[in-house]
PDB file of C-alpha atoms in Angstrom:
ATOM      1  CA  MET A   1      19.435  34.896  -8.777  1.00  0.00           C
ATOM      2  CA  ARG A   2      19.265  38.554  -7.812  1.00  0.00           C
ATOM      3  CA  GLU A   3      21.448  39.868  -5.004  1.00  0.00           C
ATOM      4  CA  HIS A   4      20.073  39.042  -1.550  1.00  0.00           C
ATOM      5  CA  GLY A   5      21.250  38.379   1.958  1.00  0.00           C
ATOM      6  CA  GLY A   6      21.247  34.802   3.170  1.00  0.00           C
ATOM      7  CA  ASN A   7      23.878  33.710   0.649  1.00  0.00           C
ATOM      8  CA  LEU A   8      25.861  31.855   3.285  1.00  0.00           C
ATOM      9  CA  ASP A   9      27.073  29.320   0.738  1.00  0.00           C
ATOM     10  CA  LEU A  10      29.117  32.107  -0.858  1.00  0.00           C
ATOM     11  CA  ALA A  11      30.690  32.902   2.508  1.00  0.00           C
ATOM     12  CA  GLN A  12      31.606  29.249   2.983  1.00  0.00           C
ATOM     13  CA  GLN A  13      33.144  29.040  -0.472  1.00  0.00           C
ATOM     14  CA  ARG A  14      35.327  32.075   0.197  1.00  0.00           C
ATOM     15  CA  PHE A  15      36.177  31.654   3.876  1.00  0.00           C
ATOM     16  CA  GLY A  16      35.485  28.013   4.721  1.00  0.00           C
ATOM     17  CA  GLY A  17      33.703  26.490   7.685  1.00  0.00           C
ATOM     18  CA  ARG A  18      30.471  24.607   8.095  1.00  0.00           C
ATOM     19  CA  ALA A  19      27.142  26.399   7.954  1.00  0.00           C
ATOM     20  CA  GLU A  20      26.621  25.770  11.669  1.00  0.00           C
ATOM     21  CA  ASP A  21      29.940  27.493  12.435  1.00  0.00           C
ATOM     22  CA  TRP A  22      28.698  30.785  11.014  1.00  0.00           C
ATOM     23  CA  ILE A  23      26.574  33.555  12.474  1.00  0.00           C
ATOM     24  CA  ASP A  24      24.518  34.691   9.501  1.00  0.00           C
ATOM     25  CA  LEU A  25      23.706  38.379   9.991  1.00  0.00           C
ATOM     26  CA  SER A  26      23.226  38.991   6.267  1.00  0.00           C
ATOM     27  CA  THR A  27      19.444  38.652   6.592  1.00  0.00           C
ATOM     28  CA  GLY A  28      16.753  40.371   8.596  1.00  0.00           C
ATOM     29  CA  ILE A  29      15.623  37.157  10.271  1.00  0.00           C
ATOM     30  CA  ASN A  30      15.138  36.912  14.032  1.00  0.00           C
ATOM     31  CA  ARG A  31      17.935  34.707  15.403  1.00  0.00           C
ATOM     32  CA  LEU A  32      15.912  33.862  18.514  1.00  0.00           C
ATOM     33  CA  PRO A  33      13.032  32.117  16.759  1.00  0.00           C
ATOM     34  CA  TYR A  34       9.615  31.232  18.016  1.00  0.00           C
ATOM     35  CA  PRO A  35       9.750  27.829  19.783  1.00  0.00           C
ATOM     36  CA  LEU A  36       8.423  25.178  17.433  1.00  0.00           C
ATOM     37  CA  GLY A  37       6.771  23.052  20.087  1.00  0.00           C
ATOM     38  CA  GLU A  38       5.110  19.806  19.153  1.00  0.00           C
ATOM     39  CA  VAL A  39       3.823  19.341  15.621  1.00  0.00           C
ATOM     40  CA  SER A  40       1.415  16.441  15.142  1.00  0.00           C
ATOM     41  CA  SER A  41       2.179  13.651  12.715  1.00  0.00           C
ATOM     42  CA  ARG A  42      -1.009  14.557  10.871  1.00  0.00           C
ATOM     43  CA  ALA A  43       0.483  17.938   9.973  1.00  0.00           C
ATOM     44  CA  TRP A  44       3.175  16.050   8.039  1.00  0.00           C
ATOM     45  CA  THR A  45       1.103  13.255   6.555  1.00  0.00           C
ATOM     46  CA  ALA A  46      -2.302  14.710   5.629  1.00  0.00           C
ATOM     47  CA  LEU A  47      -3.328  17.355   3.148  1.00  0.00           C
ATOM     48  CA  PRO A  48      -4.368  20.512   5.003  1.00  0.00           C
ATOM     49  CA  SER A  49      -8.131  20.898   5.312  1.00  0.00           C
ATOM     50  CA  ARG A  50     -10.023  24.062   4.494  1.00  0.00           C
ATOM     51  CA  ALA A  51     -10.894  24.382   8.173  1.00  0.00           C
ATOM     52  CA  GLU A  52      -7.233  24.218   9.173  1.00  0.00           C
ATOM     53  CA  ILE A  53      -6.285  26.841   6.602  1.00  0.00           C
ATOM     54  CA  GLU A  54      -9.087  29.084   7.848  1.00  0.00           C
ATOM     55  CA  THR A  55      -7.800  28.642  11.413  1.00  0.00           C
ATOM     56  CA  LEU A  56      -4.460  29.992  10.193  1.00  0.00           C
ATOM     57  CA  HIS A  57      -6.219  32.901   8.468  1.00  0.00           C
ATOM     58  CA  GLN A  58      -8.028  33.756  11.698  1.00  0.00           C
ATOM     59  CA  ALA A  59      -4.738  33.693  13.604  1.00  0.00           C
ATOM     60  CA  ALA A  60      -3.244  36.061  11.014  1.00  0.00           C
ATOM     61  CA  ARG A  61      -6.199  38.442  11.380  1.00  0.00           C
ATOM     62  CA  HIS A  62      -5.623  38.382  15.126  1.00  0.00           C
ATOM     63  CA  ALA A  63      -1.894  39.105  14.870  1.00  0.00           C
ATOM     64  CA  TYR A  64      -2.266  41.794  12.209  1.00  0.00           C
ATOM     65  CA  ARG A  65      -5.320  43.385  13.859  1.00  0.00           C
ATOM     66  CA  THR A  66      -7.585  43.208  10.840  1.00  0.00           C
ATOM     67  CA  ASN A  67     -10.953  41.857   9.754  1.00  0.00           C
ATOM     68  CA  ALA A  68     -10.051  42.020   6.067  1.00  0.00           C
ATOM     69  CA  PRO A  69      -9.828  38.945   3.823  1.00  0.00           C
ATOM     70  CA  VAL A  70      -6.525  37.068   4.167  1.00  0.00           C
ATOM     71  CA  VAL A  71      -4.784  34.375   2.151  1.00  0.00           C
ATOM     72  CA  ALA A  72      -1.787  32.371   3.349  1.00  0.00           C
ATOM     73  CA  MET A  73       0.996  31.909   0.828  1.00  0.00           C
ATOM     74  CA  GLY A  74       4.475  30.388   0.655  1.00  0.00           C
ATOM     75  CA  GLY A  75       6.166  33.477   2.103  1.00  0.00           C
ATOM     76  CA  ALA A  76       5.691  37.079   1.038  1.00  0.00           C
ATOM     77  CA  GLN A  77       7.782  36.151  -2.004  1.00  0.00           C
ATOM     78  CA  ALA A  78       4.970  33.940  -3.309  1.00  0.00           C
ATOM     79  CA  ALA A  79       2.635  36.931  -3.223  1.00  0.00           C
ATOM     80  CA  ILE A  80       5.208  39.039  -5.075  1.00  0.00           C
ATOM     81  CA  GLN A  81       5.438  36.385  -7.783  1.00  0.00           C
ATOM     82  CA  SER A  82       1.658  36.555  -8.248  1.00  0.00           C
ATOM     83  CA  LEU A  83       1.324  40.350  -8.314  1.00  0.00           C
ATOM     84  CA  PRO A  84       1.715  40.733 -12.092  1.00  0.00           C
ATOM     85  CA  GLN A  85      -1.295  38.482 -12.630  1.00  0.00           C
ATOM     86  CA  LEU A  86      -3.741  40.639 -10.710  1.00  0.00           C
ATOM     87  CA  ALA A  87      -4.120  43.021 -13.671  1.00  0.00           C
ATOM     88  CA  PRO A  88      -2.960  43.403 -17.278  1.00  0.00           C
ATOM     89  CA  PRO A  89       0.576  44.825 -17.623  1.00  0.00           C
ATOM     90  CA  GLY A  90       0.718  48.563 -17.187  1.00  0.00           C
ATOM     91  CA  ARG A  91       2.835  51.169 -15.448  1.00  0.00           C
ATOM     92  CA  ALA A  92       4.383  50.135 -12.138  1.00  0.00           C
ATOM     93  CA  ARG A  93       6.222  52.541  -9.871  1.00  0.00           C
ATOM     94  CA  ILE A  94       8.304  51.384  -6.918  1.00  0.00           C
ATOM     95  CA  LEU A  95       9.599  53.502  -4.046  1.00  0.00           C
ATOM     96  CA  ALA A  96      13.343  52.811  -4.265  1.00  0.00           C
ATOM     97  CA  PRO A  97      15.936  51.699  -3.378  1.00  0.00           C
ATOM     98  CA  THR A  98      14.180  48.663  -1.970  1.00  0.00           C
ATOM     99  CA  TYR A  99      13.776  44.895  -2.157  1.00  0.00           C
ATOM    100  CA  ASN A 100      14.837  44.094  -5.698  1.00  0.00           C
ATOM    101  CA  GLU A 101      12.433  41.228  -6.454  1.00  0.00           C
ATOM    102  CA  TYR A 102       9.540  43.565  -7.240  1.00  0.00           C
ATOM    103  CA  ALA A 103      11.160  45.171 -10.262  1.00  0.00           C
ATOM    104  CA  GLY A 104      12.511  41.884 -11.586  1.00  0.00           C
ATOM    105  CA  VAL A 105       9.200  40.028 -11.308  1.00  0.00           C
ATOM    106  CA  LEU A 106       7.195  42.838 -12.914  1.00  0.00           C
ATOM    107  CA  LEU A 107       9.660  43.413 -15.751  1.00  0.00           C
ATOM    108  CA  ALA A 108       9.603  39.708 -16.575  1.00  0.00           C
ATOM    109  CA  ALA A 109       5.808  39.897 -16.834  1.00  0.00           C
ATOM    110  CA  GLY A 110       5.883  42.802 -19.283  1.00  0.00           C
ATOM    111  CA  TRP A 111       5.205  45.703 -16.957  1.00  0.00           C
ATOM    112  CA  ASP A 112       6.732  49.138 -17.483  1.00  0.00           C
ATOM    113  CA  VAL A 113       8.668  49.579 -14.243  1.00  0.00           C
ATOM    114  CA  GLN A 114       9.900  52.905 -12.921  1.00  0.00           C
ATOM    115  CA  GLU A 115      11.622  53.741  -9.657  1.00  0.00           C
ATOM    116  CA  ALA A 116      10.663  56.752  -7.557  1.00  0.00           C
ATOM    117  CA  SER A 117      12.508  58.408  -4.707  1.00  0.00           C
ATOM    118  CA  GLU A 118       9.456  59.920  -2.984  1.00  0.00           C
ATOM    119  CA  PRO A 119       5.957  58.550  -2.352  1.00  0.00           C
ATOM    120  CA  ASP A 120       4.268  61.417  -4.225  1.00  0.00           C
ATOM    121  CA  ALA A 121       6.124  60.366  -7.370  1.00  0.00           C
ATOM    122  CA  LEU A 122       4.157  57.109  -7.373  1.00  0.00           C
ATOM    123  CA  ALA A 123       0.950  58.957  -8.269  1.00  0.00           C
ATOM    124  CA  GLY A 124      -0.488  57.993 -11.640  1.00  0.00           C
ATOM    125  CA  ALA A 125       0.849  54.435 -11.578  1.00  0.00           C
ATOM    126  CA  ASP A 126      -1.379  51.468 -12.312  1.00  0.00           C
ATOM    127  CA  LEU A 127       0.554  49.632  -9.612  1.00  0.00           C
ATOM    128  CA  ALA A 128       2.472  51.407  -6.830  1.00  0.00           C
ATOM    129  CA  ILE A 129       4.708  49.529  -4.406  1.00  0.00           C
ATOM    130  CA  ILE A 130       6.074  50.678  -1.063  1.00  0.00           C
ATOM    131  CA  VAL A 131       8.016  48.556   1.420  1.00  0.00           C
ATOM    132  CA  ASN A 132       7.167  49.956   4.854  1.00  0.00           C
ATOM    133  CA  PRO A 133       9.458  49.967   6.776  1.00  0.00           C
ATOM    134  CA  ASN A 134      11.804  49.770   3.856  1.00  0.00           C
ATOM    135  CA  ASN A 135      14.512  47.226   3.222  1.00  0.00           C
ATOM    136  CA  PRO A 136      17.419  48.027   3.425  1.00  0.00           C
ATOM    137  CA  ASP A 137      17.336  51.569   4.839  1.00  0.00           C
ATOM    138  CA  GLY A 138      14.348  51.354   7.186  1.00  0.00           C
ATOM    139  CA  ARG A 139      12.609  54.404   5.735  1.00  0.00           C
ATOM    140  CA  SER A 140       8.962  54.448   6.784  1.00  0.00           C
ATOM    141  CA  SER A 141       5.812  56.246   5.703  1.00  0.00           C
ATOM    142  CA  ALA A 142       2.958  57.205   8.003  1.00  0.00           C
ATOM    143  CA  PRO A 143      -0.299  55.297   7.413  1.00  0.00           C
ATOM    144  CA  GLN A 144      -2.246  58.501   6.748  1.00  0.00           C
ATOM    145  CA  ASP A 145       0.208  59.488   4.011  1.00  0.00           C
ATOM    146  CA  LEU A 146      -0.174  56.106   2.348  1.00  0.00           C
ATOM    147  CA  LEU A 147      -3.961  56.337   2.491  1.00  0.00           C
ATOM    148  CA  ALA A 148      -3.761  59.773   0.870  1.00  0.00           C
ATOM    149  CA  LEU A 149      -1.840  58.168  -2.002  1.00  0.00           C
ATOM    150  CA  LEU A 150      -4.377  55.355  -2.472  1.00  0.00           C
ATOM    151  CA  PRO A 151      -6.899  57.244  -4.678  1.00  0.00           C
ATOM    152  CA  ARG A 152      -4.049  58.464  -6.901  1.00  0.00           C
ATOM    153  CA  VAL A 153      -2.932  55.018  -8.061  1.00  0.00           C
ATOM    154  CA  GLY A 154      -4.610  51.970  -9.566  1.00  0.00           C
ATOM    155  CA  ARG A 155      -3.464  49.531  -6.899  1.00  0.00           C
ATOM    156  CA  LEU A 156      -1.260  50.255  -3.879  1.00  0.00           C
ATOM    157  CA  VAL A 157       0.826  47.381  -2.518  1.00  0.00           C
ATOM    158  CA  ILE A 158       2.375  47.872   0.917  1.00  0.00           C
ATOM    159  CA  ASP A 159       4.985  45.292   1.882  1.00  0.00           C
ATOM    160  CA  GLU A 160       4.975  45.150   5.678  1.00  0.00           C
ATOM    161  CA  SER A 161       7.449  42.280   6.005  1.00  0.00           C
ATOM    162  CA  PHE A 162       9.356  44.155   8.721  1.00  0.00           C
ATOM    163  CA  ALA A 163       6.383  45.804  10.465  1.00  0.00           C
ATOM    164  CA  ASP A 164       5.636  43.195  13.160  1.00  0.00           C
ATOM    165  CA  ALA A 165       7.403  45.150  15.891  1.00  0.00           C
ATOM    166  CA  LEU A 166       5.868  48.430  14.654  1.00  0.00           C
ATOM    167  CA  PRO A 167       2.100  47.823  14.531  1.00  0.00           C
ATOM    168  CA  GLN A 168       1.465  51.569  14.454  1.00  0.00           C
ATOM    169  CA  LEU A 169       2.818  51.607  10.876  1.00  0.00           C
ATOM    170  CA  SER A 170       0.522  48.887   9.607  1.00  0.00           C
ATOM    171  CA  LEU A 171      -2.383  49.446   7.250  1.00  0.00           C
ATOM    172  CA  ALA A 172      -3.584  45.870   7.704  1.00  0.00           C
ATOM    173  CA  PRO A 173      -6.572  47.073   9.788  1.00  0.00           C
ATOM    174  CA  GLN A 174      -7.773  49.014   6.733  1.00  0.00           C
ATOM    175  CA  ALA A 175      -6.749  46.508   4.073  1.00  0.00           C
ATOM    176  CA  ASP A 176     -10.295  45.865   2.828  1.00  0.00           C
ATOM    177  CA  ARG A 177     -10.262  49.206   1.004  1.00  0.00           C
ATOM    178  CA  PRO A 178     -10.478  48.811  -2.791  1.00  0.00           C
ATOM    179  CA  GLY A 179      -7.056  49.052  -4.410  1.00  0.00           C
ATOM    180  CA  LEU A 180      -5.060  48.383  -1.232  1.00  0.00           C
ATOM    181  CA  LEU A 181      -3.062  45.177  -0.760  1.00  0.00           C
ATOM    182  CA  ILE A 182      -0.867  44.391   2.245  1.00  0.00           C
ATOM    183  CA  LEU A 183       1.866  41.741   2.229  1.00  0.00           C
ATOM    184  CA  ARG A 184       3.196  40.230   5.451  1.00  0.00           C
ATOM    185  CA  SER A 185       6.078  37.847   6.085  1.00  0.00           C
ATOM    186  CA  PHE A 186       5.835  35.353   8.925  1.00  0.00           C
ATOM    187  CA  GLY A 187       9.381  33.959   8.797  1.00  0.00           C
ATOM    188  CA  LYS A 188      11.331  37.127   9.586  1.00  0.00           C
ATOM    189  CA  PHE A 189       9.876  38.261  12.919  1.00  0.00           C
ATOM    190  CA  TYR A 190       9.187  34.720  14.093  1.00  0.00           C
ATOM    191  CA  GLY A 191      12.628  33.574  12.940  1.00  0.00           C
ATOM    192  CA  LEU A 192      11.271  30.659  10.904  1.00  0.00           C
ATOM    193  CA  ALA A 193      12.072  31.641   7.331  1.00  0.00           C
ATOM    194  CA  GLY A 194      12.450  28.009   6.311  1.00  0.00           C
ATOM    195  CA  LEU A 195       8.761  27.443   7.032  1.00  0.00           C
ATOM    196  CA  ARG A 196       7.936  29.601   3.960  1.00  0.00           C
ATOM    197  CA  LEU A 197       4.837  31.330   5.248  1.00  0.00           C
ATOM    198  CA  GLY A 198       3.431  34.734   4.497  1.00  0.00           C
ATOM    199  CA  PHE A 199       0.103  36.457   3.935  1.00  0.00           C
ATOM    200  CA  ALA A 200      -1.676  38.812   1.595  1.00  0.00           C
ATOM    201  CA  ILE A 201      -4.388  40.971   3.145  1.00  0.00           C
ATOM    202  CA  GLY A 202      -6.783  43.011   1.045  1.00  0.00           C
ATOM    203  CA  ASN A 203     -10.216  43.363  -0.475  1.00  0.00           C
ATOM    204  CA  ALA A 204     -12.204  40.268  -1.357  1.00  0.00           C
ATOM    205  CA  ASP A 205     -11.584  40.535  -5.101  1.00  0.00           C
ATOM    206  CA  ASP A 206      -7.778  40.693  -4.870  1.00  0.00           C
ATOM    207  CA  ILE A 207      -7.573  38.035  -2.174  1.00  0.00           C
ATOM    208  CA  GLY A 208      -9.861  35.775  -4.176  1.00  0.00           C
ATOM    209  CA  LYS A 209      -7.584  36.085  -7.205  1.00  0.00           C
ATOM    210  CA  LEU A 210      -4.470  35.374  -5.153  1.00  0.00           C
ATOM    211  CA  ALA A 211      -6.138  32.388  -3.519  1.00  0.00           C
ATOM    212  CA  ALA A 212      -7.026  30.983  -6.938  1.00  0.00           C
ATOM    213  CA  LEU A 213      -3.466  31.493  -8.159  1.00  0.00           C
ATOM    214  CA  SER A 214      -2.099  29.769  -5.049  1.00  0.00           C
ATOM    215  CA  GLY A 215      -4.154  26.611  -5.462  1.00  0.00           C
ATOM    216  CA  PRO A 216      -5.972  24.494  -2.849  1.00  0.00           C
ATOM    217  CA  TRP A 217      -2.971  23.801  -0.586  1.00  0.00           C
ATOM    218  CA  PRO A 218      -0.861  26.994  -0.597  1.00  0.00           C
ATOM    219  CA  VAL A 219       1.085  26.189   2.599  1.00  0.00           C
ATOM    220  CA  SER A 220       2.134  23.038   4.435  1.00  0.00           C
ATOM    221  CA  GLY A 221       0.449  21.382   7.370  1.00  0.00           C
ATOM    222  CA  ALA A 222       3.469  22.192   9.521  1.00  0.00           C
ATOM    223  CA  ALA A 223       3.271  25.869   8.534  1.00  0.00           C
ATOM    224  CA  ILE A 224      -0.412  25.896   9.472  1.00  0.00           C
ATOM    225  CA  ALA A 225       0.191  24.269  12.852  1.00  0.00           C
ATOM    226  CA  ILE A 226       3.144  26.414  13.863  1.00  0.00           C
ATOM    227  CA  GLY A 227       1.804  29.630  12.326  1.00  0.00           C
ATOM    228  CA  SER A 228      -1.608  29.291  13.967  1.00  0.00           C
ATOM    229  CA  ARG A 229       0.035  28.885  17.365  1.00  0.00           C
ATOM    230  CA  ALA A 230       2.655  31.618  16.974  1.00  0.00           C
ATOM    231  CA  LEU A 231       0.352  34.282  15.565  1.00  0.00           C
ATOM    232  CA  ARG A 232      -1.874  34.057  18.640  1.00  0.00           C
ATOM    233  CA  ASP A 233       1.009  34.216  21.122  1.00  0.00           C
ATOM    234  CA  ASP A 234       0.717  37.891  22.014  1.00  0.00           C
ATOM    235  CA  ALA A 235       3.024  37.600  25.026  1.00  0.00           C
ATOM    236  CA  TRP A 236       5.872  36.248  22.893  1.00  0.00           C
ATOM    237  CA  ALA A 237       5.360  38.934  20.247  1.00  0.00           C
ATOM    238  CA  GLU A 238       5.333  41.746  22.803  1.00  0.00           C
ATOM    239  CA  ALA A 239       8.445  40.473  24.589  1.00  0.00           C
ATOM    240  CA  THR A 240      10.256  39.980  21.289  1.00  0.00           C
ATOM    241  CA  SER A 241       9.377  43.462  20.067  1.00  0.00           C
ATOM    242  CA  ALA A 242      10.736  44.971  23.286  1.00  0.00           C
ATOM    243  CA  ARG A 243      13.927  42.919  23.046  1.00  0.00           C
ATOM    244  CA  LEU A 244      14.492  43.962  19.431  1.00  0.00           C
ATOM    245  CA  VAL A 245      14.328  47.634  20.409  1.00  0.00           C
ATOM    246  CA  ARG A 246      17.030  47.057  23.023  1.00  0.00           C
ATOM    247  CA  ASP A 247      19.140  44.994  20.653  1.00  0.00           C
ATOM    248  CA  CYS A 248      19.001  47.640  17.916  1.00  0.00           C
ATOM    249  CA  GLY A 249      20.457  50.143  20.358  1.00  0.00           C
ATOM    250  CA  ARG A 250      23.096  47.640  21.419  1.00  0.00           C
ATOM    251  CA  LEU A 251      24.204  47.004  17.841  1.00  0.00           C
ATOM    252  CA  ASP A 252      24.185  50.717  16.989  1.00  0.00           C
ATOM    253  CA  GLU A 253      26.493  51.363  19.944  1.00  0.00           C
ATOM    254  CA  MET A 254      28.930  48.722  18.699  1.00  0.00           C
ATOM    255  CA  ALA A 255      28.878  50.268  15.236  1.00  0.00           C
ATOM    256  CA  ARG A 256      29.558  53.741  16.610  1.00  0.00           C
ATOM    257  CA  GLY A 257      32.591  52.307  18.340  1.00  0.00           C
ATOM    258  CA  LYS A 258      33.930  51.351  14.916  1.00  0.00           C
ATOM    259  CA  GLY A 259      33.207  54.791  13.502  1.00  0.00           C
ATOM    260  CA  TRP A 260      30.334  53.539  11.375  1.00  0.00           C
ATOM    261  CA  THR A 261      27.377  55.846  10.765  1.00  0.00           C
ATOM    262  CA  LEU A 262      23.807  54.632  11.048  1.00  0.00           C
ATOM    263  CA  VAL A 263      21.988  55.062   7.736  1.00  0.00           C
ATOM    264  CA  GLY A 264      18.794  53.483   9.000  1.00  0.00           C
ATOM    265  CA  GLY A 265      17.193  50.164   9.689  1.00  0.00           C
ATOM    266  CA  ALA A 266      14.187  48.329  11.048  1.00  0.00           C
ATOM    267  CA  SER A 267      13.722  46.219  14.135  1.00  0.00           C
ATOM    268  CA  LEU A 268      15.512  43.194  12.630  1.00  0.00           C
ATOM    269  CA  PHE A 269      18.434  44.819  10.803  1.00  0.00           C
ATOM    270  CA  ARG A 270      20.631  47.913  10.787  1.00  0.00           C
ATOM    271  CA  LEU A 271      22.286  49.648   7.840  1.00  0.00           C
ATOM    272  CA  TYR A 272      25.611  51.416   8.364  1.00  0.00           C
ATOM    273  CA  GLU A 273      27.869  53.585   6.256  1.00  0.00           C
ATOM    274  CA  THR A 274      31.468  52.405   6.562  1.00  0.00           C
ATOM    275  CA  PRO A 275      34.733  53.546   4.963  1.00  0.00           C
ATOM    276  CA  ASP A 276      34.671  50.391   2.827  1.00  0.00           C
ATOM    277  CA  ALA A 277      31.924  47.802   3.282  1.00  0.00           C
ATOM    278  CA  LEU A 278      33.818  45.045   1.455  1.00  0.00           C
ATOM    279  CA  VAL A 279      36.738  45.425   3.866  1.00  0.00           C
ATOM    280  CA  ALA A 280      34.360  45.363   6.830  1.00  0.00           C
ATOM    281  CA  GLN A 281      32.544  42.326   5.438  1.00  0.00           C
ATOM    282  CA  GLU A 282      35.799  40.426   4.993  1.00  0.00           C
ATOM    283  CA  LYS A 283      36.942  41.263   8.525  1.00  0.00           C
ATOM    284  CA  LEU A 284      33.687  39.955   9.926  1.00  0.00           C
ATOM    285  CA  ALA A 285      33.829  36.898   7.687  1.00  0.00           C
ATOM    286  CA  ARG A 286      37.235  35.898   9.001  1.00  0.00           C
ATOM    287  CA  GLY A 287      35.466  35.593  12.349  1.00  0.00           C
ATOM    288  CA  GLN A 288      32.735  33.596  10.574  1.00  0.00           C
ATOM    289  CA  ILE A 289      30.125  36.324  10.791  1.00  0.00           C
ATOM    290  CA  TRP A 290      28.386  37.012   7.502  1.00  0.00           C
ATOM    291  CA  SER A 291      26.990  40.444   6.583  1.00  0.00           C
ATOM    292  CA  ARG A 292      25.463  42.028   3.513  1.00  0.00           C
ATOM    293  CA  VAL A 293      27.020  44.579   1.177  1.00  0.00           C
ATOM    294  CA  PHE A 294      25.490  46.454  -1.742  1.00  0.00           C
ATOM    295  CA  ALA A 295      27.230  46.781  -5.098  1.00  0.00           C
ATOM    296  CA  GLN A 296      25.356  50.000  -5.892  1.00  0.00           C
ATOM    297  CA  ASN A 297      26.360  51.571  -2.548  1.00  0.00           C
ATOM    298  CA  PRO A 298      29.948  50.507  -1.709  1.00  0.00           C
ATOM    299  CA  PRO A 299      29.996  52.091   1.789  1.00  0.00           C
ATOM    300  CA  TRP A 300      26.797  50.333   2.931  1.00  0.00           C
ATOM    301  CA  LEU A 301      26.963  47.346   5.290  1.00  0.00           C
ATOM    302  CA  ARG A 302      23.805  45.705   6.623  1.00  0.00           C
ATOM    303  CA  LEU A 303      23.773  43.606   9.778  1.00  0.00           C
ATOM    304  CA  GLY A 304      20.987  41.589  11.284  1.00  0.00           C
ATOM    305  CA  LEU A 305      20.794  41.346  15.056  1.00  0.00           C
ATOM    306  CA  PRO A 306      22.718  38.623  16.889  1.00  0.00           C
ATOM    307  CA  GLY A 307      20.584  36.259  18.935  1.00  0.00           C
ATOM    308  CA  SER A 308      22.241  34.582  21.902  1.00  0.00           C
ATOM    309  CA  GLU A 309      24.784  36.185  24.203  1.00  0.00           C
ATOM    310  CA  VAL A 310      27.376  33.881  22.637  1.00  0.00           C
ATOM    311  CA  GLU A 311      26.697  35.530  19.283  1.00  0.00           C
ATOM    312  CA  TRP A 312      26.852  39.045  20.740  1.00  0.00           C
ATOM    313  CA  THR A 313      30.166  38.248  22.422  1.00  0.00           C
ATOM    314  CA  ARG A 314      31.651  36.867  19.233  1.00  0.00           C
ATOM    315  CA  LEU A 315      30.577  39.907  17.242  1.00  0.00           C
ATOM    316  CA  ALA A 316      32.155  42.230  19.827  1.00  0.00           C
ATOM    317  CA  GLU A 317      35.391  40.240  19.759  1.00  0.00           C
ATOM    318  CA  VAL A 318      35.608  40.245  15.964  1.00  0.00           C
ATOM    319  CA  LEU A 319      34.932  43.979  15.775  1.00  0.00           C
ATOM    320  CA  ALA A 320      37.600  44.636  18.392  1.00  0.00           C
ATOM    321  CA  ARG A 321      40.350  42.899  16.446  1.00  0.00           C
TER     322      ARG A 321
END
């Protein structure tokens, strides 16, 4: 498995403790999740109907402010796994550094994969990929700049997994343009990663292909029930977005107190430059707080946002030691 956050089992092996004893800040997942509410027994016992799946699609269109075709999938990762099958292998260019699954999946499918450091360098690719805002450094591109790139590539994939709190960055409202495909993650912003729900939004041809690849029941009945409810809860989304802005500032202030420098980040995670990220990670781990480090960038430490006040207090205490 490629390097990712969320590897809490490794933390337990090295430092002990039960999973429930740890505060896992190694991911960009909201630690104050959407309330599950009641889920009917039918959601667990019956195959999802086409009408129920379409209800989920309509809720996604509402949340992402689009009228474009949508398909629900088992997380944004499921869409990434299917990308190589949308066209014969060719030249793929990825704005990097970024989420490392794209390169691995495309290489395994026979694509020629190149990394680019600037969006303009993606021009000429059969498949161009941009994570916006980017993981792990939070770099973002303006929608108009991405649209200017669209006619210069064969297909442009924009991964908006961390864009929920930044709707002004989203190209979902224009996703029906030929050659444009938007990927969204449900589990991160709504804090329900275990539900395995995500969406692809694009033109009818691409979405039709992805739907065929996904099969007749791409997501569970529970994912449909909870996702349909959450994606229409505008009040919760607005309050959560506002809280995340405050919490980013709160975490940045703590980091400054340690002498760490902000490299960047999105609304669900922050990336800091430290004197030695492995040392910082171990210090946090001895207080049973797990963070993410990057082998290719030894000073980089990424932290998700704590959720409850208990978690914030524990983080402050561990950093103060």
